[in-house]
Amino acid sequence: MLATLPRLDNPIQLHDRFGRHINYLRISLTDHCNLRCVYCMPTHGLTFLPNRDLLTAEEIEIVARAAVTAGFHKFRLTGGEPTLRPDLVDIVGRIARTPGVADLAMTTNGIRLTELAKDLKAAGLKRVNVHIDTLHPERLPQVMRWGKLEKLWAGLEAAEAAGLEPIKINCVVTRGYNEEDVVDIARLALDRGWGVRFIELMPLGAGAEAQLSIDRYVSSAETKARIEAALGPLTPIPNRDPSDESRNYLLPGATASIGFISPVSEPYCGTCNRMRLTADGKFHLCLLHDDEVDVKAVLRGGGNQADVEVILARAVALKPTGHALRRGVYTEDRRMYQIGG
Ligand code: SAM
Ligand code: SF4
């Protein structure tokens, strides 16, 4: 039995000490993945969380309900690869049924969407961001190791057929792997009506992937210039949502936008509205800082939704701002697949 229901008539609005309204929760469901993207995961030497350390579906639901009570209305499932979680459809249903959840999306590499898309839609998932770095069949497995273009593509088509829309593509631009392929990806906004987001590489956690992310960084300005040279001018779309980290544009004749997420060249900390929940039950306060607040300890120590609300309010109060990527100061503890992006 779950504890308290959200007090929708009078939700709290959580502001951090920098005046930011925090209302978007990104929930990582697992640190496992069926790919090994070069900037994210090594191919050897990984140890994953044991299942007993992962938050259960019921625990995730309690955190989601606490978050709604605290004024959160936007939720995203991520990982590792969230579609590897066997109880994913159940988790989606639990969050989607929580009164006050306005948006429930998922970030995925798409491979398992051929099997799951219809059930996820029926359970209440609204939309997906599908990660694909190139449309070139030989280059794709070089950057998204263990990946096959036809499988990712089939996943995208399954998402579209199931109505998990608007579909957005996430493309991480990595020098020497796919910086020339951004033009073909951008064309999807014209040809398929899919939104496209180009992401600057971020070094996270000590390790070879962080070093690769530094060495192979491509600025959004370079990517944008390459697309404009091939496909025409990109007209800026004013961001309706100031907390959207993506700077969005339209190509001539396109209905779907092309956006640039530029944490290194154009930090967006001032308008950040996010809190992150790791698969092992920590509120991770900022992608680019190591600070965390343990919520699993509260849940497994007999705490209820009201106790989680207190922990969430503490996490928001402690949320840091700013990063020093450009001065060469990086986080050390968790890697991207352990947080969820
Ligand atoms: N496996 C899913 C996927 O790839 O979409 C969800 C988890 S993944 C960690 C979330 C996002 O992080 C992906 O869109 C991926 O492109 C991005 N990402 C991973 N490593 C990155 C890095 N070093 N710099 C920037 N983005 C990264
Ligand atoms: Fe897996 Fe996503 Fe990381 Fe690629 S970016 S290795 S798909 S978690």
Short mmCIF file of C-alpha atoms and ligand atoms in Angstrom, two decimals:
data_model
loop_
_atom_site.label_atom_id
_atom_site.label_comp_id
_atom_site.label_asym_id
_atom_site.label_seq_id
_atom_site.Cartn_x
_atom_site.Cartn_y
_atom_site.Cartn_z
CA MET A 1 0.00 0.00 0.00
CA LEU A 2 1.42 3.38 -0.93
CA ALA A 3 1.40 6.13 1.65
CA THR A 4 0.08 9.60 0.93
CA LEU A 5 -1.57 10.79 -2.28
CA PRO A 6 -0.31 14.04 -3.78
CA ARG A 7 -1.95 17.17 -2.41
CA LEU A 8 -2.72 18.50 -5.85
CA ASP A 9 -4.82 21.38 -4.58
CA ASN A 10 -1.78 22.91 -2.93
CA PRO A 11 1.48 21.55 -4.32
CA ILE A 12 4.69 22.95 -2.87
CA GLN A 13 6.94 24.73 -5.34
CA LEU A 14 10.54 23.81 -4.62
CA HIS A 15 13.07 26.54 -5.32
CA ASP A 16 16.75 26.07 -4.72
CA ARG A 17 19.05 28.61 -3.08
CA PHE A 18 19.72 30.22 -6.48
CA GLY A 19 16.00 30.82 -7.05
CA ARG A 20 15.61 28.07 -9.62
CA HIS A 21 12.24 26.28 -9.64
CA ILE A 22 13.08 22.56 -9.67
CA ASN A 23 10.23 20.56 -11.22
CA TYR A 24 11.74 17.96 -13.58
CA LEU A 25 12.86 14.51 -12.35
CA ARG A 26 15.06 12.24 -14.46
CA ILE A 27 14.90 8.69 -13.19
CA SER A 28 17.67 6.23 -14.04
CA LEU A 29 16.35 2.66 -13.99
CA THR A 30 19.58 0.70 -14.42
CA ASP A 31 23.30 1.10 -15.08
CA HIS A 32 23.29 -1.83 -17.54
CA CYS A 33 23.40 -1.24 -21.29
CA ASN A 34 23.28 -3.34 -24.45
CA LEU A 35 25.71 -0.92 -26.17
CA ARG A 36 29.13 0.47 -25.31
CA CYS A 37 29.26 3.97 -26.85
CA VAL A 38 32.88 5.11 -26.97
CA TYR A 39 32.32 8.25 -24.85
CA CYS A 40 30.09 6.53 -22.28
CA MET A 41 31.12 2.96 -21.37
CA PRO A 42 34.26 0.83 -21.65
CA THR A 43 33.97 -2.63 -23.20
CA HIS A 44 35.82 -4.36 -20.33
CA GLY A 45 36.25 -4.09 -16.61
CA LEU A 46 32.77 -2.89 -15.70
CA THR A 47 30.94 -3.91 -12.57
CA PHE A 48 27.21 -3.28 -12.45
CA LEU A 49 24.87 -2.71 -9.54
CA PRO A 50 23.39 -5.91 -8.11
CA ASN A 51 19.60 -6.08 -8.51
CA ARG A 52 19.03 -5.74 -4.78
CA ASP A 53 20.59 -2.26 -4.93
CA LEU A 54 18.22 -1.00 -7.64
CA LEU A 55 15.12 0.85 -6.51
CA THR A 56 12.08 -1.37 -7.01
CA ALA A 57 9.08 -0.31 -9.10
CA GLU A 58 7.16 0.44 -5.92
CA GLU A 59 9.99 2.55 -4.47
CA ILE A 60 10.23 4.50 -7.73
CA GLU A 61 6.48 5.13 -7.57
CA ILE A 62 6.79 6.49 -4.03
CA VAL A 63 9.55 8.87 -5.13
CA ALA A 64 7.48 9.98 -8.15
CA ARG A 65 4.46 10.66 -5.93
CA ALA A 66 6.61 12.61 -3.49
CA ALA A 67 8.01 14.61 -6.39
CA VAL A 68 4.53 15.45 -7.69
CA THR A 69 3.57 16.66 -4.23
CA ALA A 70 6.66 18.86 -4.34
CA GLY A 71 5.50 20.44 -7.62
CA PHE A 72 7.38 18.24 -10.10
CA HIS A 73 5.30 17.56 -13.21
CA LYS A 74 7.82 16.43 -15.80
CA PHE A 75 9.48 12.98 -15.65
CA ARG A 76 11.99 11.14 -17.84
CA LEU A 77 13.21 7.56 -17.65
CA THR A 78 16.80 6.90 -18.56
CA GLY A 79 19.77 4.67 -17.70
CA GLY A 80 22.13 2.93 -18.70
CA GLU A 81 19.55 1.55 -21.07
CA PRO A 82 16.09 1.79 -19.48
CA THR A 83 14.55 -0.79 -21.83
CA LEU A 84 16.71 -3.50 -20.21
CA ARG A 85 14.70 -3.20 -17.03
CA PRO A 86 12.29 -6.21 -17.07
CA ASP A 87 9.59 -4.29 -15.15
CA LEU A 88 9.79 -1.18 -17.37
CA VAL A 89 6.14 -1.31 -18.53
CA ASP A 90 4.99 -1.64 -14.91
CA ILE A 91 7.15 1.34 -13.86
CA VAL A 92 5.81 3.46 -16.73
CA GLY A 93 2.23 2.58 -15.73
CA ARG A 94 2.82 3.46 -12.08
CA ILE A 95 4.28 6.88 -12.89
CA ALA A 96 1.81 7.65 -15.69
CA ARG A 97 -1.15 6.90 -13.40
CA THR A 98 0.11 9.28 -10.71
CA PRO A 99 -2.18 12.31 -10.74
CA GLY A 100 -0.20 15.45 -11.60
CA VAL A 101 2.32 13.84 -13.96
CA ALA A 102 2.02 16.01 -17.06
CA ASP A 103 4.85 14.59 -19.13
CA LEU A 104 6.51 11.17 -19.07
CA ALA A 105 9.28 10.59 -21.61
CA MET A 106 12.17 8.15 -22.02
CA THR A 107 15.70 8.40 -23.40
CA THR A 108 16.78 5.16 -25.06
CA ASN A 109 19.06 3.73 -27.72
CA GLY A 110 15.85 2.35 -29.22
CA ILE A 111 17.00 -1.21 -29.86
CA ARG A 112 14.28 -2.84 -27.76
CA LEU A 113 11.49 -0.54 -28.93
CA THR A 114 10.51 -3.03 -31.63
CA GLU A 115 9.30 -5.31 -28.81
CA LEU A 116 8.21 -2.68 -26.30
CA ALA A 117 6.89 0.44 -28.03
CA LYS A 118 3.19 -0.55 -28.14
CA ASP A 119 3.09 -1.71 -24.51
CA LEU A 120 4.93 1.40 -23.34
CA LYS A 121 2.47 3.63 -25.17
CA ALA A 122 -0.48 1.72 -23.70
CA ALA A 123 1.05 2.05 -20.21
CA GLY A 124 1.20 5.84 -20.55
CA LEU A 125 4.64 6.72 -21.93
CA LYS A 126 4.18 9.88 -24.01
CA ARG A 127 7.34 10.16 -26.09
CA VAL A 128 10.91 9.01 -26.64
CA ASN A 129 14.29 10.51 -27.38
CA VAL A 130 16.20 7.95 -29.41
CA HIS A 131 19.97 8.09 -29.39
CA ILE A 132 21.58 7.51 -32.79
CA ASP A 133 24.93 9.03 -33.71
CA THR A 134 25.14 8.27 -37.43
CA LEU A 135 23.06 6.82 -40.26
CA HIS A 136 26.16 5.25 -41.79
CA PRO A 137 25.93 1.46 -41.31
CA GLU A 138 29.68 0.94 -40.96
CA ARG A 139 30.44 3.92 -38.75
CA LEU A 140 27.56 3.31 -36.35
CA PRO A 141 29.13 0.27 -34.63
CA GLN A 142 32.41 2.16 -34.32
CA VAL A 143 30.89 4.90 -32.17
CA MET A 144 27.89 3.04 -30.68
CA ARG A 145 29.83 -0.17 -30.14
CA TRP A 146 27.75 -3.40 -30.39
CA GLY A 147 25.05 -1.41 -32.25
CA LYS A 148 23.62 -2.15 -35.71
CA LEU A 149 21.98 0.59 -37.74
CA GLU A 150 19.07 -1.59 -38.87
CA LYS A 151 18.16 -2.41 -35.26
CA LEU A 152 18.22 1.22 -34.09
CA TRP A 153 16.28 2.26 -37.16
CA ALA A 154 13.65 -0.44 -36.62
CA GLY A 155 13.28 0.84 -33.05
CA LEU A 156 12.70 4.37 -34.29
CA GLU A 157 10.05 3.22 -36.74
CA ALA A 158 8.37 1.16 -34.02
CA ALA A 159 8.26 4.23 -31.78
CA GLU A 160 6.66 6.25 -34.56
CA ALA A 161 4.14 3.51 -35.36
CA ALA A 162 3.18 3.28 -31.69
CA GLY A 163 2.66 7.05 -31.47
CA LEU A 164 5.46 7.76 -28.99
CA GLU A 165 5.65 11.28 -30.40
CA PRO A 166 7.07 13.83 -30.91
CA ILE A 167 10.12 11.69 -31.57
CA LYS A 168 13.45 13.33 -30.98
CA ILE A 169 16.87 12.07 -32.02
CA ASN A 170 19.83 12.54 -29.66
CA CYS A 171 23.16 12.66 -31.49
CA VAL A 172 26.44 13.06 -29.60
CA VAL A 173 29.01 14.62 -31.92
CA THR A 174 32.43 12.97 -31.63
CA ARG A 175 35.42 14.02 -33.70
CA GLY A 176 36.78 11.27 -35.90
CA TYR A 177 33.61 9.20 -35.52
CA ASN A 178 30.59 11.16 -36.77
CA GLU A 179 31.21 14.91 -37.09
CA GLU A 180 30.57 14.75 -40.86
CA ASP A 181 27.42 12.63 -40.39
CA VAL A 182 25.48 15.38 -38.64
CA VAL A 183 24.10 16.58 -41.98
CA ASP A 184 22.34 13.25 -42.68
CA ILE A 185 20.96 13.23 -39.14
CA ALA A 186 19.75 16.84 -39.46
CA ARG A 187 17.94 15.86 -42.67
CA LEU A 188 15.63 13.65 -40.56
CA ALA A 189 13.95 16.85 -39.40
CA LEU A 190 13.04 17.52 -43.03
CA ASP A 191 12.38 14.00 -44.29
CA ARG A 192 10.75 12.38 -41.25
CA GLY A 193 9.57 15.30 -39.12
CA TRP A 194 11.67 14.06 -36.20
CA GLY A 195 13.23 16.63 -33.88
CA VAL A 196 17.02 16.38 -33.69
CA ARG A 197 19.29 17.34 -30.79
CA PHE A 198 23.03 17.55 -31.22
CA ILE A 199 24.88 17.16 -27.92
CA GLU A 200 28.37 18.39 -27.06
CA LEU A 201 30.61 15.78 -25.45
CA MET A 202 30.92 16.09 -21.67
CA PRO A 203 33.70 14.44 -19.68
CA LEU A 204 32.12 12.65 -16.71
CA GLY A 205 33.89 10.52 -14.12
CA ALA A 206 37.59 9.71 -14.21
CA GLY A 207 38.35 7.25 -17.02
CA ALA A 208 39.18 6.76 -20.68
CA GLU A 209 35.69 7.85 -21.79
CA ALA A 210 36.10 11.21 -20.04
CA GLN A 211 39.48 11.70 -21.73
CA LEU A 212 37.97 10.77 -25.10
CA SER A 213 35.19 13.29 -24.47
CA ILE A 214 37.82 16.00 -23.98
CA ASP A 215 40.03 14.97 -26.90
CA ARG A 216 37.20 14.51 -29.42
CA TYR A 217 35.00 17.43 -28.41
CA VAL A 218 33.22 19.26 -31.27
CA SER A 219 31.53 22.58 -30.47
CA SER A 220 27.88 23.16 -31.33
CA ALA A 221 29.03 26.18 -33.38
CA GLU A 222 31.06 23.87 -35.63
CA THR A 223 28.18 21.40 -36.00
CA LYS A 224 25.72 24.18 -36.75
CA ALA A 225 28.01 25.67 -39.42
CA ARG A 226 28.40 22.25 -41.06
CA ILE A 227 24.61 21.77 -41.22
CA GLU A 228 23.98 25.28 -42.54
CA ALA A 229 26.61 24.86 -45.26
CA ALA A 230 24.83 21.75 -46.51
CA LEU A 231 21.13 22.39 -45.84
CA GLY A 232 20.66 26.17 -45.62
CA PRO A 233 20.22 28.71 -42.85
CA LEU A 234 18.94 27.65 -39.44
CA THR A 235 16.36 30.11 -38.14
CA PRO A 236 16.25 30.41 -34.33
CA ILE A 237 13.00 29.42 -32.61
CA PRO A 238 12.55 31.38 -29.39
CA ASN A 239 12.51 28.84 -26.52
CA ARG A 240 9.01 28.81 -25.01
CA ASP A 241 10.39 26.92 -22.03
CA PRO A 242 13.40 28.80 -20.59
CA SER A 243 14.57 25.62 -18.82
CA ASP A 244 14.96 23.80 -22.16
CA GLU A 245 18.72 23.24 -22.38
CA SER A 246 18.52 23.01 -26.16
CA ARG A 247 18.86 26.04 -28.44
CA ASN A 248 16.41 25.26 -31.23
CA TYR A 249 16.27 26.18 -34.93
CA LEU A 250 14.32 25.39 -38.10
CA LEU A 251 15.73 24.50 -41.50
CA PRO A 252 13.95 26.04 -44.50
CA GLY A 253 10.80 23.98 -45.16
CA ALA A 254 11.07 21.90 -41.95
CA THR A 255 8.39 21.47 -39.31
CA ALA A 256 10.58 19.67 -36.76
CA SER A 257 13.33 21.53 -34.96
CA ILE A 258 17.07 21.05 -34.83
CA GLY A 259 18.57 21.84 -31.43
CA PHE A 260 22.01 22.15 -29.91
CA ILE A 261 22.76 21.14 -26.34
CA SER A 262 26.00 22.86 -25.45
CA PRO A 263 26.99 22.25 -21.83
CA VAL A 264 30.63 23.08 -22.55
CA SER A 265 30.44 26.08 -24.89
CA GLU A 266 27.19 27.60 -23.53
CA PRO A 267 26.44 26.39 -19.98
CA TYR A 268 22.75 26.59 -19.03
CA CYS A 269 23.05 26.19 -15.25
CA GLY A 270 21.10 29.39 -14.56
CA THR A 271 17.85 27.94 -15.89
CA CYS A 272 18.34 24.32 -14.80
CA ASN A 273 15.11 22.80 -13.40
CA ARG A 274 16.32 19.19 -12.95
CA MET A 275 16.79 16.70 -10.21
CA ARG A 276 18.17 13.24 -10.98
CA LEU A 277 17.45 9.93 -9.28
CA THR A 278 20.11 7.27 -9.77
CA ALA A 279 19.19 3.60 -10.21
CA ASP A 280 20.61 2.88 -6.75
CA GLY A 281 18.41 5.46 -5.10
CA LYS A 282 20.41 8.66 -4.73
CA PHE A 283 19.24 12.13 -5.66
CA HIS A 284 22.14 13.28 -7.85
CA LEU A 285 22.02 17.04 -7.53
CA CYS A 286 23.73 18.09 -10.77
CA LEU A 287 25.09 16.17 -13.76
CA LEU A 288 28.42 17.97 -13.47
CA HIS A 289 28.91 17.70 -9.70
CA ASP A 290 29.34 14.62 -7.49
CA ASP A 291 26.97 15.68 -4.67
CA GLU A 292 24.20 13.20 -3.78
CA VAL A 293 21.49 12.72 -1.17
CA ASP A 294 20.49 9.14 -0.30
CA VAL A 295 16.78 8.41 -0.64
CA LYS A 296 17.00 4.61 -0.73
CA ALA A 297 18.27 4.52 2.86
CA VAL A 298 15.11 6.38 3.89
CA LEU A 299 12.82 4.09 1.90
CA ARG A 300 14.46 0.90 3.15
CA GLY A 301 14.61 2.21 6.71
CA GLY A 302 10.81 2.27 6.86
CA GLY A 303 10.27 5.79 5.48
CA ASN A 304 7.09 6.71 3.59
CA GLN A 305 6.16 9.27 0.94
CA ALA A 306 6.19 12.13 3.44
CA ASP A 307 9.75 11.22 4.48
CA VAL A 308 10.81 11.16 0.83
CA GLU A 309 9.29 14.63 0.38
CA VAL A 310 11.57 15.90 3.16
CA ILE A 311 14.64 14.31 1.55
CA LEU A 312 13.70 15.73 -1.84
CA ALA A 313 13.33 19.22 -0.37
CA ARG A 314 16.79 18.82 1.20
CA ALA A 315 18.26 17.67 -2.14
CA VAL A 316 16.78 20.71 -3.92
CA ALA A 317 18.10 23.03 -1.21
CA LEU A 318 21.62 21.63 -1.68
CA LYS A 319 21.59 21.73 -5.51
CA PRO A 320 24.78 23.39 -6.76
CA THR A 321 25.19 25.67 -9.76
CA GLY A 322 27.97 26.28 -12.26
CA HIS A 323 30.71 24.02 -13.52
CA ALA A 324 34.30 24.44 -14.55
CA LEU A 325 34.56 22.15 -17.58
CA ARG A 326 36.28 24.87 -19.57
CA ARG A 327 38.90 25.25 -16.84
CA GLY A 328 39.55 21.50 -16.90
CA VAL A 329 37.77 20.68 -13.62
CA TYR A 330 35.75 17.47 -13.91
CA THR A 331 33.59 15.23 -11.72
CA GLU A 332 35.14 12.01 -10.54
CA ASP A 333 32.58 9.65 -9.06
CA ARG A 334 29.90 8.66 -11.54
CA ARG A 335 30.01 8.14 -15.27
CA MET A 336 27.24 9.05 -17.69
CA TYR A 337 25.69 5.57 -17.75
CA GLN A 338 25.50 5.67 -13.94
CA ILE A 339 23.53 8.93 -13.94
CA GLY A 340 21.49 8.91 -17.12
CA GLY A 341 22.50 12.11 -18.92
N1 SAM B 1 21.06 4.55 -23.15
C1 SAM B 1 20.20 5.65 -23.38
C2 SAM B 1 20.71 6.50 -24.52
O1 SAM B 1 21.83 6.29 -24.96
O2 SAM B 1 19.96 7.37 -24.95
C3 SAM B 1 19.97 6.51 -22.17
C4 SAM B 1 21.14 6.80 -21.28
S1 SAM B 1 22.43 7.77 -22.02
C5 SAM B 1 23.57 7.90 -20.72
C6 SAM B 1 21.63 9.35 -22.07
C7 SAM B 1 22.23 10.33 -23.05
O3 SAM B 1 23.55 10.63 -22.65
C8 SAM B 1 22.30 9.79 -24.46
O4 SAM B 1 21.46 10.55 -25.27
C9 SAM B 1 23.74 9.96 -24.85
O5 SAM B 1 23.77 10.49 -26.10
C10 SAM B 1 24.27 10.92 -23.81
N2 SAM B 1 25.69 10.77 -23.49
C11 SAM B 1 26.33 9.68 -23.05
N3 SAM B 1 27.63 9.95 -22.81
C12 SAM B 1 27.83 11.26 -23.11
C13 SAM B 1 28.95 12.16 -23.06
N4 SAM B 1 30.16 11.77 -22.65
N5 SAM B 1 28.75 13.45 -23.40
C14 SAM B 1 27.53 13.87 -23.80
N6 SAM B 1 26.43 13.09 -23.87
C15 SAM B 1 26.58 11.79 -23.54
FE1 SF4 B 2 24.47 2.78 -23.44
FE2 SF4 B 2 23.30 5.13 -23.72
FE3 SF4 B 2 25.78 4.97 -22.71
FE4 SF4 B 2 25.41 4.44 -25.25
S1 SF4 B 2 25.05 6.42 -24.26
S2 SF4 B 2 26.60 3.19 -23.81
S3 SF4 B 2 23.43 3.52 -25.30
S4 SF4 B 2 23.94 4.21 -21.78
#
